[in-house]
Amino acid sequence: MLIYLNTTSVSILLFLISVLGIFLNQKNILVMLMSLEMMFLSISFNLIFASIYLDDIVGQIFSLLILTVAAAESSIGLAILVIYYRIRNVITVELIHLMKG
Amino acid sequence: MYLLILWLPLLGSIFTGFFGRFLGHKGSSIISVICVIISMFFSILAFFEVGLLGINYYIVLSPWIEVGLFKISWSFLFDSLTITMLVIITSISSFVHIYSLEYMQNDPHLPRFMSFLEIFTFFMLVLVTADNFVQMFVGWEGVGLASYLLINFWFTRLAANQSAIKALIVNRVGDFGLSLGILTSFYIFNSVDYLTIFSLAPLFNNYNLNFGGVSISGITTVGIFLFIGAIGKSAQLGLHTWLPDAMEGPTPVSALIHAATMVTAGVFLLIRFSPLIEFSYIVLNILVIFGSLTAFFAGMSGVFQNDLKRVIAYSTCSQLGYMVFACGISCYHVSIFHLVNHAFFKALLFLSAGSVIHALSNEQDMRRMGSLIKFLPLTYSLMLIGSFALVGFPFLTGFYSKDFILELSQITLNNNLGKVEGVFACWLGNLAVFFTAFYSFRLVYLTFLNSVNINRIMILKSHEPSLLMLIPLILLSLCSIFLGYIGKDLFIGLGTDFWKSSIIILPMNSYFIEAEWLDTILKWLPFLFSICGIVLATLINVIKVYKLLYNNFYRIICFLVNKKWYWDILYNRFFVYPILNFGYFVSFKALDRGFIELLGPYGFSILVPTWSSIFIKLQTGQLSHYLFFIVLGVCLLLIVILNKIQLLIFYFVLIFFI
């Protein structure tokens, strides 16, 4: 029980750290992407742990799927980033505010 | 025949009103006058049948409203009281009709005038012949409406408009009281029929109404509400302000409405409800106090009025006070007798004043008249008859009714009878006699006897009216001389059975027999007072004593009385303007256009754009702000779903970081 709690807390802590990483970052969009990767990581970590704990394979299958999705997502994200950089010559998050309400 | 008395004036009114354009002046005059005169003859026949032969008629025409217990039918009750009023109304109305043929002959709207006069007569007849409250209320309101139309007859005049509105609204205050009285009596007696109410009234002597813990006698409540109605209609003290202002209408209107018929409706109501208010001492005492105050106040106000018609209007008000306090001392038959006599001599006074005004081409100010005795001798003698009848000169009509009322009020001074408020009635009534004599003869002196104050052209143009105006005047003056003597034994004679069941006086309240055994000096008292008034008027006007009277005290009194003791101004300042201000500033500006609009569509139309602009501004375009709202939303969702307060901590941490 104690182990379970600790491990869950680790993954949740990791998740929260990545949320804050996205949240508090005002400068670099690369860091945001990295935090996003870390989120995926913490979630798949959580899934793997749960599958072991519950003795069920579905969690690991999900984790594998998430890995592929994360890889695809980061590649698309980086591609968008490159295109954006090509146009604007800058990737500072603060300066992306053309979509004002 | 009985219903024709009512329908004929209605018929005449409809014909002259709708088809006056085609009938022309002569046609509409003939139709209306014939209708009213036939109605008068019928009502005299009816008087013979109902009053003298003693057959009461009760005609049920058709059901009107039937809801559960509430049953009203169009039905007409012809008993002695009704028939007396019928004769007064129709005869005064026909005299006025004939009179106004000449008086209004140059008016372009004569058919309209005739139509209004007749609709007034019709409503008045409905009022007196009704056998239930609601039908009576139809007549009551109709009379008010007709008075509005008649006072406002010259509708291009601002003063006429104002006074017509004033008359209608001030009357409406009383009408509200009357309608409350109707509702209360229905609540108590479960019926609005006179006969039911009157036969139940003695049984409800101890019936109390509860108003939030306060228990009031039911009959007293109804009586007070009825009296409020009578205050409005009969121009008693408090709501009397409309009557002098109503003199803006043509003179025949004043004679018809403000002398003989409409203002007597309130007194008629009290007399009609004698079986009810006899059982309430409180109401009777209120009647005595208000009536005697009115008689005194109006008598005093009339003293220094300078308008010919206004003097007579105040005199009407004063005489109505006599009638009301005669009701208050439970002498309803004397009250109605005075009403009959008063109708005739007051109509005579008004119509002869109209003759003077007609002769001087619409000059109403008494200070600009004088020495008309040379030019209008006949009008002078008619006016003098009217004035003598009014002051109660012996053996004219006023003597038989007014002096008898005063004698009765002196009876109440008797200690054994235990009527404290009788003192009030007695002294105020007697003083009012003095004032009555004074202003009547002041009027006669200023108009007819003093040296002339008119310019030459008007004097030369002045003439006696033609026979059309003189015939009603002469008939009225004959009535004013002889009617009191003729009617005395019938109406108020000892043991007369004329009234039968239409007036009920409880034996313990009935003491008019004692009046026969008054001290002689007390019987002479009103006469002495009126002689004093006449002598004073003579002194002031003939021997010119008034030069001695030019001091400040006299001037102040004179001014105060001329301004009617500031009743109108006080009313305006303390009631009318505050109410108008309330209407504009509070109920219109603060509530209707303020508070309620702010909560309603106007406030909503401001609220929506304001908040939407705030929400639009939330979308800054900054990625981190969007992220903040996403996370915030997730947190709130979690709070809602998991219903856990602990997550709020996370929420606060987030806000702290931002």
PDB file of C-alpha atoms in Angstrom, chain B residues 437-585:
ATOM      1  CA  ALA B 437     -79.480  86.901   5.778  1.00  0.00           C
ATOM      2  CA  PHE B 438     -76.436  89.116   5.503  1.00  0.00           C
ATOM      3  CA  TYR B 439     -75.115  87.796   2.223  1.00  0.00           C
ATOM      4  CA  SER B 440     -78.545  87.449   0.654  1.00  0.00           C
ATOM      5  CA  PHE B 441     -79.261  91.092   1.279  1.00  0.00           C
ATOM      6  CA  ARG B 442     -75.750  92.141   0.470  1.00  0.00           C
ATOM      7  CA  LEU B 443     -76.371  90.498  -2.885  1.00  0.00           C
ATOM      8  CA  VAL B 444     -79.675  92.300  -3.317  1.00  0.00           C
ATOM      9  CA  TYR B 445     -78.180  95.632  -2.336  1.00  0.00           C
ATOM     10  CA  LEU B 446     -75.082  95.351  -4.471  1.00  0.00           C
ATOM     11  CA  THR B 447     -76.975  94.147  -7.484  1.00  0.00           C
ATOM     12  CA  PHE B 448     -80.194  96.079  -7.395  1.00  0.00           C
ATOM     13  CA  LEU B 449     -80.247  98.891  -4.880  1.00  0.00           C
ATOM     14  CA  ASN B 450     -76.834 100.542  -4.636  1.00  0.00           C
ATOM     15  CA  SER B 451     -75.885 103.302  -6.993  1.00  0.00           C
ATOM     16  CA  VAL B 452     -74.893 102.227 -10.420  1.00  0.00           C
ATOM     17  CA  ASN B 453     -71.414 100.956 -11.224  1.00  0.00           C
ATOM     18  CA  ILE B 454     -71.843  99.877 -14.809  1.00  0.00           C
ATOM     19  CA  ASN B 455     -70.905 101.783 -17.902  1.00  0.00           C
ATOM     20  CA  ARG B 456     -73.639 103.512 -19.864  1.00  0.00           C
ATOM     21  CA  ILE B 457     -73.678 101.194 -22.833  1.00  0.00           C
ATOM     22  CA  MET B 458     -74.362  98.131 -20.714  1.00  0.00           C
ATOM     23  CA  ILE B 459     -77.072  99.924 -18.768  1.00  0.00           C
ATOM     24  CA  LEU B 460     -78.797 101.005 -21.924  1.00  0.00           C
ATOM     25  CA  LYS B 461     -78.587  97.528 -23.363  1.00  0.00           C
ATOM     26  CA  SER B 462     -79.935  95.852 -20.239  1.00  0.00           C
ATOM     27  CA  HIS B 463     -83.453  94.539 -20.552  1.00  0.00           C
ATOM     28  CA  GLU B 464     -85.871  92.193 -18.896  1.00  0.00           C
ATOM     29  CA  PRO B 465     -85.735  88.719 -20.383  1.00  0.00           C
ATOM     30  CA  SER B 466     -88.535  87.574 -22.623  1.00  0.00           C
ATOM     31  CA  LEU B 467     -91.476  85.464 -21.533  1.00  0.00           C
ATOM     32  CA  LEU B 468     -89.586  82.235 -22.183  1.00  0.00           C
ATOM     33  CA  MET B 469     -87.248  82.987 -19.320  1.00  0.00           C
ATOM     34  CA  LEU B 470     -89.829  84.705 -17.160  1.00  0.00           C
ATOM     35  CA  ILE B 471     -92.388  81.905 -17.077  1.00  0.00           C
ATOM     36  CA  PRO B 472     -90.097  79.440 -15.286  1.00  0.00           C
ATOM     37  CA  LEU B 473     -88.974  82.226 -12.978  1.00  0.00           C
ATOM     38  CA  ILE B 474     -92.511  83.189 -12.082  1.00  0.00           C
ATOM     39  CA  LEU B 475     -93.556  79.600 -11.563  1.00  0.00           C
ATOM     40  CA  LEU B 476     -90.544  79.051  -9.340  1.00  0.00           C
ATOM     41  CA  SER B 477     -91.301  82.177  -7.357  1.00  0.00           C
ATOM     42  CA  LEU B 478     -94.900  81.023  -6.846  1.00  0.00           C
ATOM     43  CA  CYS B 479     -93.517  77.712  -5.620  1.00  0.00           C
ATOM     44  CA  SER B 480     -91.094  79.567  -3.356  1.00  0.00           C
ATOM     45  CA  ILE B 481     -93.919  81.493  -1.804  1.00  0.00           C
ATOM     46  CA  PHE B 482     -96.598  78.870  -1.415  1.00  0.00           C
ATOM     47  CA  LEU B 483     -94.933  75.487  -1.426  1.00  0.00           C
ATOM     48  CA  GLY B 484     -93.865  75.590   2.200  1.00  0.00           C
ATOM     49  CA  TYR B 485     -97.347  76.406   3.391  1.00  0.00           C
ATOM     50  CA  ILE B 486     -98.974  73.851   1.142  1.00  0.00           C
ATOM     51  CA  GLY B 487     -96.491  71.107   1.804  1.00  0.00           C
ATOM     52  CA  LYS B 488     -96.076  71.627   5.507  1.00  0.00           C
ATOM     53  CA  ASP B 489     -98.889  69.430   6.699  1.00  0.00           C
ATOM     54  CA  LEU B 490     -98.175  66.802   4.111  1.00  0.00           C
ATOM     55  CA  PHE B 491     -94.479  66.472   4.721  1.00  0.00           C
ATOM     56  CA  ILE B 492     -93.852  67.363   8.346  1.00  0.00           C
ATOM     57  CA  GLY B 493     -97.266  67.802   9.861  1.00  0.00           C
ATOM     58  CA  LEU B 494     -97.976  66.075  13.134  1.00  0.00           C
ATOM     59  CA  GLY B 495     -98.792  62.449  12.535  1.00  0.00           C
ATOM     60  CA  THR B 496     -98.572  62.628   8.795  1.00  0.00           C
ATOM     61  CA  ASP B 497     -98.464  59.196   7.215  1.00  0.00           C
ATOM     62  CA  PHE B 498     -97.064  60.460   3.965  1.00  0.00           C
ATOM     63  CA  TRP B 499     -93.638  58.884   4.367  1.00  0.00           C
ATOM     64  CA  LYS B 500     -94.907  55.445   5.428  1.00  0.00           C
ATOM     65  CA  SER B 501     -91.977  53.072   5.380  1.00  0.00           C
ATOM     66  CA  SER B 502     -89.623  55.140   3.280  1.00  0.00           C
ATOM     67  CA  ILE B 503     -88.304  57.019   6.297  1.00  0.00           C
ATOM     68  CA  ILE B 504     -87.798  55.328   9.606  1.00  0.00           C
ATOM     69  CA  ILE B 505     -87.243  57.279  12.791  1.00  0.00           C
ATOM     70  CA  LEU B 506     -86.694  55.263  15.917  1.00  0.00           C
ATOM     71  CA  PRO B 507     -89.118  56.293  18.661  1.00  0.00           C
ATOM     72  CA  MET B 508     -86.261  57.057  21.031  1.00  0.00           C
ATOM     73  CA  ASN B 509     -84.720  59.418  18.491  1.00  0.00           C
ATOM     74  CA  SER B 510     -87.962  61.047  17.565  1.00  0.00           C
ATOM     75  CA  TYR B 511     -88.605  64.276  19.345  1.00  0.00           C
ATOM     76  CA  PHE B 512     -89.955  66.684  16.804  1.00  0.00           C
ATOM     77  CA  ILE B 513     -93.140  66.957  18.816  1.00  0.00           C
ATOM     78  CA  GLU B 514     -91.178  68.672  21.562  1.00  0.00           C
ATOM     79  CA  ALA B 515     -90.409  71.460  19.121  1.00  0.00           C
ATOM     80  CA  GLU B 516     -93.997  72.569  19.442  1.00  0.00           C
ATOM     81  CA  TRP B 517     -93.472  73.368  23.113  1.00  0.00           C
ATOM     82  CA  LEU B 518     -90.319  75.419  22.833  1.00  0.00           C
ATOM     83  CA  ASP B 519     -90.037  78.765  24.559  1.00  0.00           C
ATOM     84  CA  THR B 520     -91.370  81.515  22.365  1.00  0.00           C
ATOM     85  CA  ILE B 521     -88.126  83.429  22.549  1.00  0.00           C
ATOM     86  CA  LEU B 522     -86.239  80.418  21.222  1.00  0.00           C
ATOM     87  CA  LYS B 523     -88.695  80.136  18.379  1.00  0.00           C
ATOM     88  CA  TRP B 524     -88.072  83.775  17.540  1.00  0.00           C
ATOM     89  CA  LEU B 525     -84.311  83.380  17.688  1.00  0.00           C
ATOM     90  CA  PRO B 526     -83.641  82.473  14.026  1.00  0.00           C
ATOM     91  CA  PHE B 527     -85.933  85.240  12.892  1.00  0.00           C
ATOM     92  CA  LEU B 528     -84.130  87.734  15.117  1.00  0.00           C
ATOM     93  CA  PHE B 529     -80.803  86.576  13.787  1.00  0.00           C
ATOM     94  CA  SER B 530     -81.906  86.954  10.196  1.00  0.00           C
ATOM     95  CA  ILE B 531     -83.356  90.404  10.921  1.00  0.00           C
ATOM     96  CA  CYS B 532     -79.978  91.321  12.398  1.00  0.00           C
ATOM     97  CA  GLY B 533     -78.303  90.160   9.215  1.00  0.00           C
ATOM     98  CA  ILE B 534     -80.692  92.145   7.057  1.00  0.00           C
ATOM     99  CA  VAL B 535     -80.242  95.244   9.194  1.00  0.00           C
ATOM    100  CA  LEU B 536     -76.480  94.922   9.083  1.00  0.00           C
ATOM    101  CA  ALA B 537     -76.503  94.555   5.310  1.00  0.00           C
ATOM    102  CA  THR B 538     -78.741  97.595   5.101  1.00  0.00           C
ATOM    103  CA  LEU B 539     -76.516  99.604   7.388  1.00  0.00           C
ATOM    104  CA  ILE B 540     -73.417  98.785   5.432  1.00  0.00           C
ATOM    105  CA  ASN B 541     -74.932  99.429   2.039  1.00  0.00           C
ATOM    106  CA  VAL B 542     -77.438 102.200   2.553  1.00  0.00           C
ATOM    107  CA  ILE B 543     -76.038 104.291   5.352  1.00  0.00           C
ATOM    108  CA  LYS B 544     -72.486 103.533   4.230  1.00  0.00           C
ATOM    109  CA  VAL B 545     -71.272 102.429   7.617  1.00  0.00           C
ATOM    110  CA  TYR B 546     -68.484 100.588   5.912  1.00  0.00           C
ATOM    111  CA  LYS B 547     -66.369 103.723   5.986  1.00  0.00           C
ATOM    112  CA  LEU B 548     -66.130 103.173   9.727  1.00  0.00           C
ATOM    113  CA  LEU B 549     -65.073  99.610   9.072  1.00  0.00           C
ATOM    114  CA  TYR B 550     -61.922 100.403   7.168  1.00  0.00           C
ATOM    115  CA  ASN B 551     -59.445  99.132   9.674  1.00  0.00           C
ATOM    116  CA  ASN B 552     -56.890  96.383   9.555  1.00  0.00           C
ATOM    117  CA  PHE B 553     -58.897  93.845  11.503  1.00  0.00           C
ATOM    118  CA  TYR B 554     -61.856  94.215   9.191  1.00  0.00           C
ATOM    119  CA  ARG B 555     -59.606  94.010   6.168  1.00  0.00           C
ATOM    120  CA  ILE B 556     -57.958  90.823   7.365  1.00  0.00           C
ATOM    121  CA  ILE B 557     -61.283  89.152   8.112  1.00  0.00           C
ATOM    122  CA  CYS B 558     -62.672  90.323   4.824  1.00  0.00           C
ATOM    123  CA  PHE B 559     -59.666  89.034   2.937  1.00  0.00           C
ATOM    124  CA  LEU B 560     -59.718  85.712   4.730  1.00  0.00           C
ATOM    125  CA  VAL B 561     -63.401  85.181   4.082  1.00  0.00           C
ATOM    126  CA  ASN B 562     -63.091  86.270   0.505  1.00  0.00           C
ATOM    127  CA  LYS B 563     -60.344  83.699   0.031  1.00  0.00           C
ATOM    128  CA  LYS B 564     -62.721  81.076   1.470  1.00  0.00           C
ATOM    129  CA  TRP B 565     -60.583  80.623   4.591  1.00  0.00           C
ATOM    130  CA  TYR B 566     -57.753  79.347   2.389  1.00  0.00           C
ATOM    131  CA  TRP B 567     -59.285  75.921   2.019  1.00  0.00           C
ATOM    132  CA  ASP B 568     -58.292  75.646  -1.607  1.00  0.00           C
ATOM    133  CA  ILE B 569     -54.782  76.872  -1.024  1.00  0.00           C
ATOM    134  CA  LEU B 570     -54.267  74.600   1.926  1.00  0.00           C
ATOM    135  CA  TYR B 571     -55.620  71.670  -0.047  1.00  0.00           C
ATOM    136  CA  ASN B 572     -53.369  72.499  -2.944  1.00  0.00           C
ATOM    137  CA  ARG B 573     -50.321  72.892  -0.789  1.00  0.00           C
ATOM    138  CA  PHE B 574     -50.822  69.967   1.522  1.00  0.00           C
ATOM    139  CA  PHE B 575     -52.648  67.461  -0.644  1.00  0.00           C
ATOM    140  CA  VAL B 576     -52.612  68.197  -4.324  1.00  0.00           C
ATOM    141  CA  TYR B 577     -49.013  69.288  -4.858  1.00  0.00           C
ATOM    142  CA  PRO B 578     -47.491  66.620  -2.604  1.00  0.00           C
ATOM    143  CA  ILE B 579     -49.554  63.995  -4.401  1.00  0.00           C
ATOM    144  CA  LEU B 580     -48.555  65.350  -7.807  1.00  0.00           C
ATOM    145  CA  ASN B 581     -44.933  65.475  -6.711  1.00  0.00           C
ATOM    146  CA  PHE B 582     -45.192  61.954  -5.410  1.00  0.00           C
ATOM    147  CA  GLY B 583     -46.660  60.916  -8.731  1.00  0.00           C
ATOM    148  CA  TYR B 584     -43.825  62.467 -10.694  1.00  0.00           C
ATOM    149  CA  PHE B 585     -40.792  61.990  -8.512  1.00  0.00           C
TER     150      PHE B 585
END
